[in-house]
């Protein structure tokens, strides 16, 4: 349940807002002399109505953009999933935040290609309650223009390699300069 600020905290916050100048081109926030009275209760769980128990309100989660990396060619995907083409390296992104995960993923893929690897496994996890942000965004991160010369394709891994919570990443051959 969300904590409601006290009158004293609201008064102090109003003092702080009065002492801050807005950025050029922006208007100052409106500060009232008397802070509004805080609500007595905040509904966060299921609620009882005449029709019965209703589920708690869902907060929308940011959706990944539609553009994603190209899928791995079917024959190559089959060879990787059956381990006829080796999975040269693995990266587990469990426990990382959004920005850390993106940085580690991009660095890992670049380093793997530099070492001559052709296929890697990225374990994103399914997320708590099945809504994995990293799982949803990893294909988009791999489609980034900075990885165009590195990533050949991305596909969901076979169940034995993590299924919905993992991705195969096929890498392009390293171009000798």
C-alpha positions in Angstrom: 0.0 0.0 0.0 1.3 3.4 -0.9 2.2 5.7 2.0 0.4 9.0 2.1 2.5 12.1 3.0 1.7 13.9 6.2 0.5 17.5 6.4 4.0 18.5 7.7 5.7 16.7 4.8 3.4 18.4 2.3 4.1 21.8 3.9 7.9 21.3 3.7 7.6 20.2 0.1 5.7 23.4 -0.7 8.5 25.4 0.9 11.0 23.6 -1.3 9.0 24.3 -4.4 8.9 28.0 -3.6 12.7 28.2 -3.4 13.3 26.5 -6.8 13.4 28.6 -10.0 12.0 26.9 -13.1 14.1 26.2 -16.1 14.1 28.8 -18.8 11.1 28.5 -21.0 9.1 26.6 -18.4 6.4 27.8 -16.0 6.8 27.5 -12.3 4.6 24.8 -10.5 1.6 26.1 -8.7 1.9 25.8 -5.0 -1.1 26.2 -2.7 -0.7 27.7 0.7 -2.7 25.0 2.3 -1.8 21.5 1.1 -4.8 19.2 0.2 -5.9 16.8 2.8 -4.5 13.3 2.1 -7.0 10.6 1.3 -7.9 8.3 4.1 -7.3 5.0 2.2 -5.8 3.9 -1.0 -7.3 1.0 -2.8 -4.5 -1.4 -4.0 -6.0 -4.8 -3.7 -9.2 -6.5 -4.8 -12.4 -4.6 -4.1 -15.8 -6.0 -3.2 -18.6 -4.6 -5.3 -22.3 -5.6 -5.7 -21.2 -7.9 -8.6 -18.6 -9.6 -6.5 -14.8 -9.4 -6.0 -13.1 -7.4 -8.7 -9.3 -7.7 -9.5 -6.9 -5.0 -8.5 -6.2 -2.3 -11.1 -3.4 -3.1 -13.4 -0.6 -0.6 -14.1 0.3 -0.5 -17.8 3.7 -1.8 -18.6 5.8 -0.2 -21.4 5.5 -2.3 -24.6 8.5 -3.0 -26.7 8.5 -1.3 -30.1 7.4 -3.5 -33.1 10.9 -3.4 -34.7 12.9 -6.4 -33.7 16.0 -8.2 -35.0 15.6 -10.6 -38.0 14.7 -14.2 -37.0 17.4 -16.8 -37.4 17.1 -18.8 -40.6 15.0 -22.0 -39.9 17.8 -24.4 -40.8 20.3 -22.7 -38.6 17.8 -22.4 -35.8 17.2 -26.1 -35.9 21.0 -26.9 -35.9 21.5 -24.6 -32.9 18.5 -25.9 -30.9 19.7 -29.5 -31.5 23.3 -28.5 -30.6 24.7 -29.5 -34.0 26.0 -25.9 -34.2 27.5 -25.3 -30.8 26.3 -22.6 -28.5 29.6 -20.9 -27.9 28.7 -18.7 -24.9 25.9 -17.9 -22.5 24.8 -14.7 -20.8 22.3 -14.7 -17.9 20.6 -11.4 -17.3 18.7 -12.4 -14.2 18.9 -9.7 -11.5 19.9 -6.8 -13.8 18.0 -3.6 -14.3 16.8 -2.3 -17.6 19.9 -0.2 -18.4 22.5 -2.6 -17.0 20.9 -5.5 -19.0 21.0 -3.5 -22.2 24.6 -2.5 -21.7 25.8 -6.0 -20.8 23.9 -7.6 -23.7 25.4 -5.3 -26.3 28.9 -5.7 -24.9 28.5 -9.5 -24.6 27.4 -9.8 -28.3 30.2 -7.6 -29.6 32.8 -9.6 -27.6 31.4 -12.9 -28.7 31.7 -11.9 -32.3 35.2 -10.6 -31.8 36.2 -14.0 -30.4 34.8 -15.7 -33.5 31.7 -17.2 -31.9 28.8 -17.9 -34.3 25.9 -18.6 -31.8 25.2 -17.5 -28.2 22.4 -18.0 -25.7 21.0 -15.1 -23.8 18.9 -16.0 -20.8 16.5 -13.2 -20.0 14.2 -15.0 -17.7 10.4 -14.8 -17.9 10.0 -12.0 -15.3 7.9 -12.1 -12.2 4.4 -13.1 -12.9 5.3 -13.8 -16.5 5.8 -10.1 -17.6 9.5 -9.9 -18.3 10.6 -6.4 -19.3 14.1 -7.6 -20.3 12.6 -10.5 -22.2 10.3 -8.2 -24.2 13.1 -5.6 -24.9 16.1 -7.8 -25.7 15.1 -8.4 -29.3 14.7 -4.7 -29.8 18.1 -4.0 -28.2 19.7 -6.6 -30.5 18.1 -4.9 -33.6 19.9 -1.6 -32.7 21.8 -0.1 -35.6 25.1 -0.3 -33.7 24.8 -4.2 -33.8 23.8 -4.4 -37.5 27.3 -5.8 -38.4 27.2 -8.3 -35.5 23.7 -9.9 -35.2 22.6 -12.2 -38.0 19.3 -13.2 -36.3 17.5 -13.7 -33.0 15.0 -16.5 -32.1 13.3 -17.9 -29.0 15.3 -20.8 -27.5 14.1 -24.4 -27.3 12.7 -25.5 -24.0 15.9 -27.3 -23.0 17.8 -24.1 -23.3 15.2 -21.9 -21.5 12.2 -21.6 -23.8 10.4 -18.4 -23.5 13.0 -17.0 -21.1 15.9 -17.4 -23.4 17.1 -16.3 -26.9 19.4 -17.8 -29.5 21.5 -15.1 -31.1 23.2 -16.0 -34.4 26.3 -13.9 -35.0 27.7 -12.8 -38.3 31.3 -13.7 -39.2 33.9 -11.3 -38.0 35.0 -9.0 -40.9 38.8 -8.9 -41.0 40.1 -5.3 -41.4 
